[in-house]
Tab-separated table of C-alpha atoms in Angstrom:
chain	number	residue	atom	x	y	z
O	1	UNK	CA	-21.282	-14.620	-35.664
O	2	UNK	CA	-21.118	-17.289	-33.377
O	3	UNK	CA	-17.497	-19.417	-33.742
O	4	UNK	CA	-20.395	-22.539	-33.381
O	5	UNK	CA	-22.082	-21.067	-36.081
O	6	UNK	CA	-19.487	-20.607	-38.392
O	7	UNK	CA	-17.625	-24.355	-38.088
O	8	UNK	CA	-21.275	-25.790	-39.095
O	9	UNK	CA	-21.857	-23.439	-41.922
O	10	UNK	CA	-18.048	-24.396	-43.019
O	11	UNK	CA	-19.221	-28.016	-42.412
O	12	UNK	CA	-22.106	-27.424	-44.493
O	13	UNK	CA	-20.129	-26.360	-47.260
O	14	UNK	CA	-17.793	-29.427	-47.418
O	15	UNK	CA	-20.979	-31.562	-47.000
O	16	UNK	CA	-22.768	-29.524	-50.283
O	17	UNK	CA	-18.951	-29.906	-51.825
O	18	UNK	CA	-18.931	-33.537	-51.451
O	19	UNK	CA	-22.093	-33.997	-52.750
O	20	UNK	CA	-21.489	-31.801	-56.182
O	21	UNK	CA	-18.581	-33.932	-56.681
O	22	UNK	CA	-20.804	-37.213	-56.652
O	23	UNK	CA	-23.388	-35.493	-58.761
O	24	UNK	CA	-20.533	-34.607	-61.414
O	25	UNK	CA	-19.513	-38.241	-61.430
O	26	UNK	CA	-22.947	-39.423	-62.746
O	27	UNK	CA	-23.748	-37.587	-65.802
O	28	UNK	CA	-27.196	-39.155	-65.222
O	29	UNK	CA	-27.648	-36.658	-62.750
O	30	UNK	CA	-31.026	-34.374	-62.461
O	31	UNK	CA	-30.121	-30.708	-63.752
O	32	UNK	CA	-32.284	-29.290	-61.129
O	33	UNK	CA	-31.146	-31.215	-57.825
O	34	UNK	CA	-27.576	-30.020	-59.030
O	35	UNK	CA	-28.682	-26.277	-59.409
O	36	UNK	CA	-30.371	-26.454	-55.784
O	37	UNK	CA	-26.976	-27.877	-54.611
O	38	UNK	CA	-24.686	-25.398	-56.757
O	39	UNK	CA	-26.851	-22.712	-55.203
O	40	UNK	CA	-27.113	-23.802	-51.204
O	41	UNK	CA	-23.154	-24.122	-51.838
O	42	UNK	CA	-22.858	-20.618	-53.215
O	43	UNK	CA	-25.347	-19.263	-50.037
O	44	UNK	CA	-23.221	-20.910	-47.742
O	45	UNK	CA	-19.947	-19.587	-48.843
O	46	UNK	CA	-21.340	-16.406	-48.890
O	47	UNK	CA	-22.563	-16.192	-45.337
O	48	UNK	CA	-18.829	-17.279	-44.938
O	49	UNK	CA	-17.167	-14.477	-46.454
O	50	UNK	CA	-19.939	-12.214	-44.944
O	51	UNK	CA	-18.904	-13.649	-40.922
O	52	UNK	CA	-15.430	-13.215	-42.184
O	53	UNK	CA	-16.000	-9.392	-43.008
O	54	UNK	CA	-17.867	-8.598	-39.920
O	55	UNK	CA	-15.487	-10.236	-37.995
O	56	UNK	CA	-12.465	-7.976	-39.727
O	57	UNK	CA	-14.805	-4.912	-38.873
O	58	UNK	CA	-15.182	-5.661	-35.459
O	59	UNK	CA	-11.177	-6.288	-35.024
O	60	UNK	CA	-10.657	-3.098	-36.497
O	61	UNK	CA	-13.101	-1.413	-34.318
O	62	UNK	CA	-11.556	-3.312	-31.205
O	63	UNK	CA	-8.076	-2.466	-32.180
O	64	UNK	CA	-8.699	1.595	-32.896
O	65	UNK	CA	-10.382	1.255	-29.450
O	66	UNK	CA	-7.216	0.283	-27.546
O	67	UNK	CA	-5.212	2.156	-29.335
O	68	UNK	CA	-6.888	5.040	-27.880
O	69	UNK	CA	-6.642	3.364	-24.733
O	70	UNK	CA	-3.122	2.901	-25.230
O	71	UNK	CA	-3.054	6.660	-26.118
O	72	UNK	CA	-4.129	7.392	-22.450
O	73	UNK	CA	-7.646	7.486	-23.084
O	74	UNK	CA	-8.028	5.107	-19.574
O	75	UNK	CA	-11.929	5.391	-18.728
O	76	UNK	CA	-12.612	4.321	-22.455
O	77	UNK	CA	-15.206	1.117	-22.219
O	78	UNK	CA	-15.936	-0.914	-25.308
O	79	UNK	CA	-19.914	-1.460	-25.869
O	80	UNK	CA	-21.493	-5.020	-25.727
O	81	UNK	CA	-23.388	-5.714	-29.801
O	82	UNK	CA	-25.806	-8.323	-30.881
O	83	UNK	CA	-22.896	-10.655	-31.911
O	84	UNK	CA	-22.593	-12.251	-28.118
O	85	UNK	CA	-19.748	-14.026	-29.605
O	86	UNK	CA	-17.939	-11.148	-28.898
O	87	UNK	CA	-19.249	-10.028	-25.402
O	88	UNK	CA	-17.323	-12.239	-23.950
O	89	UNK	CA	-14.152	-10.409	-25.318
O	90	UNK	CA	-15.908	-7.169	-24.873
O	91	UNK	CA	-15.879	-7.577	-21.106
O	92	UNK	CA	-13.149	-9.294	-20.736
O	93	UNK	CA	-10.957	-6.034	-22.157
O	94	UNK	CA	-13.236	-3.626	-20.139
O	95	UNK	CA	-11.897	-5.323	-16.819
O	96	UNK	CA	-8.525	-5.343	-18.477
O	97	UNK	CA	-9.329	-1.457	-19.315
O	98	UNK	CA	-10.399	-1.119	-15.650
O	99	UNK	CA	-7.226	-2.558	-14.492
O	100	UNK	CA	-5.187	-0.621	-15.776
O	101	UNK	CA	-7.432	2.831	-14.825
O	102	UNK	CA	-6.671	1.482	-11.299
O	103	UNK	CA	-2.760	1.288	-11.573
O	104	UNK	CA	-2.735	4.653	-13.702
O	105	UNK	CA	-4.019	6.180	-10.830
O	106	UNK	CA	-2.215	4.467	-8.577
O	107	UNK	CA	0.964	5.329	-9.970
O	108	UNK	CA	-0.151	8.926	-10.171
O	109	UNK	CA	-1.066	8.934	-6.619
O	110	UNK	CA	2.395	7.339	-5.153
O	111	UNK	CA	3.983	9.886	-7.717
O	112	UNK	CA	2.821	13.049	-6.141
O	113	UNK	CA	3.347	11.300	-2.648
O	114	UNK	CA	7.001	10.757	-3.936
O	115	UNK	CA	6.971	14.822	-5.096
O	116	UNK	CA	5.567	15.663	-1.639
O	117	UNK	CA	7.869	13.502	0.774
O	118	UNK	CA	10.621	14.696	-1.398
O	119	UNK	CA	10.272	18.103	-0.350
O	120	UNK	CA	9.605	17.849	2.827
O	121	UNK	CA	12.309	15.435	3.603
O	122	UNK	CA	14.760	17.873	1.853
O	123	UNK	CA	13.416	20.636	3.554
O	124	UNK	CA	13.510	18.397	7.063
O	125	UNK	CA	17.423	17.713	6.494
O	126	UNK	CA	18.251	21.510	5.269
O	127	UNK	CA	17.052	23.073	8.284
O	128	UNK	CA	19.149	20.987	11.047
O	129	UNK	CA	22.216	20.731	8.299
O	130	UNK	CA	22.081	24.604	8.254
O	131	UNK	CA	21.714	25.147	11.603
O	132	UNK	CA	24.930	23.106	12.654
O	133	UNK	CA	27.208	24.531	10.132
O	134	UNK	CA	25.824	27.646	11.541
O	135	UNK	CA	27.250	26.504	15.257
O	136	UNK	CA	30.256	24.542	13.787
O	137	UNK	CA	31.271	28.057	12.427
O	138	UNK	CA	30.254	30.310	15.473
O	139	UNK	CA	32.809	27.607	17.367
O	140	UNK	CA	35.791	27.596	15.055
O	141	UNK	CA	35.747	31.275	14.599
O	142	UNK	CA	35.646	31.493	18.441
O	143	UNK	CA	32.010	33.619	18.547
O	144	UNK	CA	31.192	31.793	21.411
O	145	UNK	CA	33.318	33.944	24.547
O	146	UNK	CA	33.272	31.434	27.343
O	147	UNK	CA	33.618	27.917	27.521
O	148	UNK	CA	29.895	27.641	29.204
O	149	UNK	CA	28.696	29.115	25.678
O	150	UNK	CA	30.643	26.639	23.607
O	151	UNK	CA	29.616	23.805	25.936
O	152	UNK	CA	26.319	25.406	24.796
O	153	UNK	CA	26.573	25.759	21.086
O	154	UNK	CA	28.006	22.002	21.431
O	155	UNK	CA	24.741	20.387	23.074
O	156	UNK	CA	22.908	21.761	20.576
O	157	UNK	CA	24.948	20.565	17.934
O	158	UNK	CA	24.872	16.842	19.565
O	159	UNK	CA	20.789	16.948	19.625
O	160	UNK	CA	20.931	18.417	15.667
O	161	UNK	CA	23.576	15.686	14.872
O	162	UNK	CA	21.085	12.780	16.255
O	163	UNK	CA	18.016	14.244	15.138
O	164	UNK	CA	19.319	14.522	11.655
O	165	UNK	CA	21.109	10.896	11.951
O	166	UNK	CA	17.257	9.352	12.902
O	167	UNK	CA	15.765	11.069	10.167
O	168	UNK	CA	18.085	9.587	7.390
O	169	UNK	CA	17.925	6.115	9.327
O	170	UNK	CA	14.022	6.439	8.481
O	171	UNK	CA	14.461	7.355	4.775
O	172	UNK	CA	16.576	3.992	4.558
O	173	UNK	CA	13.827	1.934	6.407
O	174	UNK	CA	11.447	3.480	4.241
O	175	UNK	CA	12.986	2.738	1.388
O	176	UNK	CA	13.666	-0.396	2.436
O	177	UNK	CA	10.576	-1.692	2.955
O	178	UNK	CA	9.181	0.137	-0.214
O	179	UNK	CA	11.606	-2.275	-2.159
O	180	UNK	CA	10.430	-5.214	0.501
O	181	UNK	CA	14.167	-5.488	1.553
O	182	UNK	CA	13.815	-5.463	5.163
O	183	UNK	CA	14.512	-9.159	6.317
O	184	UNK	CA	12.202	-10.439	9.315
O	185	UNK	CA	13.183	-13.370	11.535
O	186	UNK	CA	9.611	-14.550	13.321
O	187	UNK	CA	9.548	-15.590	16.078
O	188	UNK	CA	8.043	-16.268	19.657
O	189	UNK	CA	8.036	-13.343	21.871
O	190	UNK	CA	6.223	-12.060	24.617
O	191	UNK	CA	4.555	-8.347	23.585
O	192	UNK	CA	4.467	-7.553	27.405
O	193	UNK	CA	7.774	-7.842	27.559
O	194	UNK	CA	8.949	-5.824	24.801
O	195	UNK	CA	6.444	-3.348	25.446
O	196	UNK	CA	8.280	-2.809	28.980
O	197	UNK	CA	11.614	-2.827	27.967
O	198	UNK	CA	10.767	-0.345	24.980
O	199	UNK	CA	9.402	1.807	27.512
O	200	UNK	CA	12.216	1.641	30.274
O	201	UNK	CA	13.470	4.203	27.585
O	202	UNK	CA	11.357	6.618	27.760
O	203	UNK	CA	11.269	7.169	31.618
O	204	UNK	CA	13.493	9.779	31.884
O	205	UNK	CA	11.643	12.221	28.991
O	206	UNK	CA	8.035	11.298	30.769
O	207	UNK	CA	10.230	12.470	33.869
O	208	UNK	CA	11.072	15.512	32.443
O	209	UNK	CA	8.136	16.338	30.454
O	210	UNK	CA	6.319	15.776	33.893
O	211	UNK	CA	3.926	12.871	32.150
O	212	UNK	CA	2.371	10.437	34.258
O	213	UNK	CA	2.579	7.198	32.998
O	214	UNK	CA	-0.743	4.698	33.173
O	215	UNK	CA	0.680	1.032	32.463
O	216	UNK	CA	-1.556	-1.541	32.263
O	217	UNK	CA	0.697	-4.817	31.327
O	218	UNK	CA	-0.146	-8.440	32.001
O	219	UNK	CA	2.543	-9.936	34.121
O	220	UNK	CA	2.076	-13.230	32.338
O	221	UNK	CA	3.582	-13.656	28.845
O	222	UNK	CA	1.713	-12.351	26.393
O	223	UNK	CA	2.987	-14.580	23.112
O	224	UNK	CA	3.312	-13.784	19.659
O	225	UNK	CA	5.028	-14.601	16.265
O	226	UNK	CA	6.978	-11.435	15.461
O	227	UNK	CA	10.240	-9.777	14.641
O	228	UNK	CA	11.869	-8.438	17.803
O	229	UNK	CA	13.481	-5.906	16.522
O	230	UNK	CA	10.757	-4.507	14.327
O	231	UNK	CA	8.336	-5.187	16.886
O	232	UNK	CA	10.638	-2.810	19.277
O	233	UNK	CA	10.831	-0.092	16.518
O	234	UNK	CA	6.708	-0.195	16.033
O	235	UNK	CA	6.510	0.459	19.503
O	236	UNK	CA	9.304	3.281	20.235
O	237	UNK	CA	7.684	4.842	17.108
O	238	UNK	CA	3.996	5.212	18.372
O	239	UNK	CA	5.452	6.258	21.990
O	240	UNK	CA	7.672	8.708	20.828
O	241	UNK	CA	4.826	10.069	18.438
O	242	UNK	CA	2.278	10.347	21.708
O	243	UNK	CA	5.606	11.926	23.657
O	244	UNK	CA	6.132	14.837	21.228
O	245	UNK	CA	2.648	15.482	20.159
O	246	UNK	CA	0.343	14.749	23.683
O	247	UNK	CA	2.917	16.006	26.256
O	248	UNK	CA	0.663	19.138	26.964
O	249	UNK	CA	-2.170	16.211	28.014
O	250	UNK	CA	0.282	15.404	30.908
O	251	UNK	CA	-0.308	11.498	31.190
O	252	UNK	CA	1.104	8.630	28.482
O	253	UNK	CA	-0.846	5.602	28.658
O	254	UNK	CA	0.453	1.728	27.784
O	255	UNK	CA	-2.315	-1.241	28.302
O	256	UNK	CA	-2.208	-4.510	26.798
O	257	UNK	CA	-5.353	-6.281	26.557
O	258	UNK	CA	-6.997	-9.627	25.443
O	259	UNK	CA	-8.806	-9.988	22.014
O	260	UNK	CA	-10.034	-13.213	21.951
O	261	UNK	CA	-7.832	-14.438	19.450
O	262	UNK	CA	-5.408	-11.681	19.667
O	263	UNK	CA	-3.061	-9.416	21.817
O	264	UNK	CA	-3.555	-5.418	21.240
O	265	UNK	CA	-1.354	-3.087	22.280
O	266	UNK	CA	-2.756	0.299	23.158
O	267	UNK	CA	-0.685	3.599	23.573
O	268	UNK	CA	-2.180	6.502	23.755
O	269	UNK	CA	-2.383	10.455	25.076
O	270	UNK	CA	-4.718	13.382	26.665
O	271	UNK	CA	-2.538	15.630	24.104
O	272	UNK	CA	-4.494	17.697	21.255
O	273	UNK	CA	-5.317	15.105	19.543
O	274	UNK	CA	-5.577	14.282	15.402
O	275	UNK	CA	-9.223	15.784	14.048
O	276	UNK	CA	-11.119	13.289	12.320
O	277	UNK	CA	-10.175	14.322	8.239
O	278	UNK	CA	-7.014	13.583	9.744
O	279	UNK	CA	-7.428	10.299	10.853
O	280	UNK	CA	-7.400	8.803	7.282
O	281	UNK	CA	-4.390	10.395	6.362
O	282	UNK	CA	-1.994	10.116	10.071
O	283	UNK	CA	-0.023	6.698	8.584
O	284	UNK	CA	1.228	8.977	4.980
O	285	UNK	CA	4.425	9.819	4.938
O	286	UNK	CA	5.268	13.154	5.896
O	287	UNK	CA	1.662	14.158	6.201
O	288	UNK	CA	1.309	17.452	8.134
O	289	UNK	CA	-2.315	18.377	9.612
O	290	UNK	CA	-3.569	21.011	11.226
O	291	UNK	CA	-1.680	19.935	14.769
O	292	UNK	CA	0.987	19.155	12.897
O	293	UNK	CA	1.287	15.555	15.228
O	294	UNK	CA	3.362	14.012	12.622
O	295	UNK	CA	5.848	16.256	11.183
O	296	UNK	CA	6.501	18.919	13.371
O	297	UNK	CA	7.914	19.227	16.684
O	298	UNK	CA	11.249	17.140	15.544
O	299	UNK	CA	9.504	14.154	14.121
O	300	UNK	CA	10.755	13.310	10.857
O	301	UNK	CA	7.020	12.884	9.434
O	302	UNK	CA	7.807	8.738	8.731
O	303	UNK	CA	7.796	7.638	12.104
O	304	UNK	CA	3.875	6.695	11.570
O	305	UNK	CA	4.241	5.281	7.994
O	306	UNK	CA	7.323	3.166	9.254
O	307	UNK	CA	4.938	2.062	11.865
O	308	UNK	CA	2.198	0.857	10.373
O	309	UNK	CA	4.470	-0.786	7.083
O	310	UNK	CA	5.912	-2.595	9.785
O	311	UNK	CA	2.755	-3.849	11.599
O	312	UNK	CA	1.625	-4.946	8.111
O	313	UNK	CA	5.020	-7.302	7.578
O	314	UNK	CA	4.601	-8.810	11.035
O	315	UNK	CA	0.971	-9.691	9.916
O	316	UNK	CA	-0.575	-7.750	12.410
O	317	UNK	CA	-2.794	-4.831	12.392
O	318	UNK	CA	-3.006	-0.631	13.308
O	319	UNK	CA	-5.513	1.768	13.917
O	320	UNK	CA	-5.841	5.029	15.580
O	321	UNK	CA	-8.729	7.228	17.661
O	322	UNK	CA	-8.893	10.360	19.142
O	323	UNK	CA	-11.195	12.267	21.230
O	324	UNK	CA	-9.060	15.800	21.316
O	325	UNK	CA	-7.445	16.531	24.524
O	326	UNK	CA	-9.446	12.855	26.355
O	327	UNK	CA	-7.988	10.480	24.224
O	328	UNK	CA	-5.801	9.998	21.553
O	329	UNK	CA	-5.236	6.208	21.095
O	330	UNK	CA	-3.177	4.037	18.805
O	331	UNK	CA	-3.832	-0.395	19.110
O	332	UNK	CA	-1.786	-2.392	17.760
O	333	UNK	CA	-3.224	-6.067	16.977
O	334	UNK	CA	-1.080	-9.303	16.868
O	335	UNK	CA	-2.642	-13.017	16.861
O	336	UNK	CA	-1.552	-14.810	20.272
O	337	UNK	CA	0.891	-17.251	19.676
O	338	UNK	CA	0.641	-20.678	21.056
O	339	UNK	CA	4.109	-21.505	22.713
O	340	UNK	CA	3.278	-24.347	24.341
O	341	UNK	CA	1.797	-25.952	21.405
O	342	UNK	CA	5.089	-25.100	19.832
O	343	UNK	CA	6.839	-27.093	22.298
O	344	UNK	CA	4.743	-29.908	22.432
O	345	UNK	CA	5.333	-30.272	18.451
O	346	UNK	CA	9.441	-30.559	18.885
């Protein structure tokens, strides 16, 4: 029963009680009127009792349904009934159950992803570590006959150790991002300058892989608000990904375009690319596609996941488009920063 009706009935009951009390004080009152008032009072009281019993029944049914939900039946939904006073409560509970179901699904998905990540990472750590131990034992036991062979083993050890160091650093970075414990220091930075500085470190590798560089970055400053170190890390990860999995195309492209309110940094290659079904998964941790673009060929499988997390943490957006053997392009968009306005206000 509607709470307003219950209040009206209760008020009517009190009014009838008061009238009966007055009639009782008047001994000469009409017996018929007396019995009418008494019957009305009994009727109102009966309605209030029925209303209370109905409310109790509704609460018991609601409690039973909620116990089912607590026991794991998150798909359960409460049905509306003719009592409109309860429908608002039922709708609110249904909305809450829907949110809880989504949280449960996300938690299960996150747990599955974490298990996959741990399995992948344990393999990625074990493989180079086993190799390092093998080469160290070979050098220690003098299996390498000549100084040249020993130097070759040492070179391999250096490469394996550096790769393991990068993997461990990626793991720590991902853990800090998950825990929101990676502090950023946003400042006005020149995106074009940071892109050029980061690219310089890859020039020897481009040369060794005989890859041509197509550079289209404006000479004028392209100012944005971002954390300098994390921005360099983002660009580094995307370029490294392009070199690892796109070197067969023989070209690395880096450009910076004016998109009205944003600057968009474009990094692309002409390698085997990413198939359409893989594109939606490419930023997942340790995702392994058909081409092994993220997790094969010596990559940690965390580079693109870290890049996306850092882009979002800096208030930017990241996208990827791919046509195999034509162009696989990553786009990093950041809102423009009016540095001159900041200088005027300072």
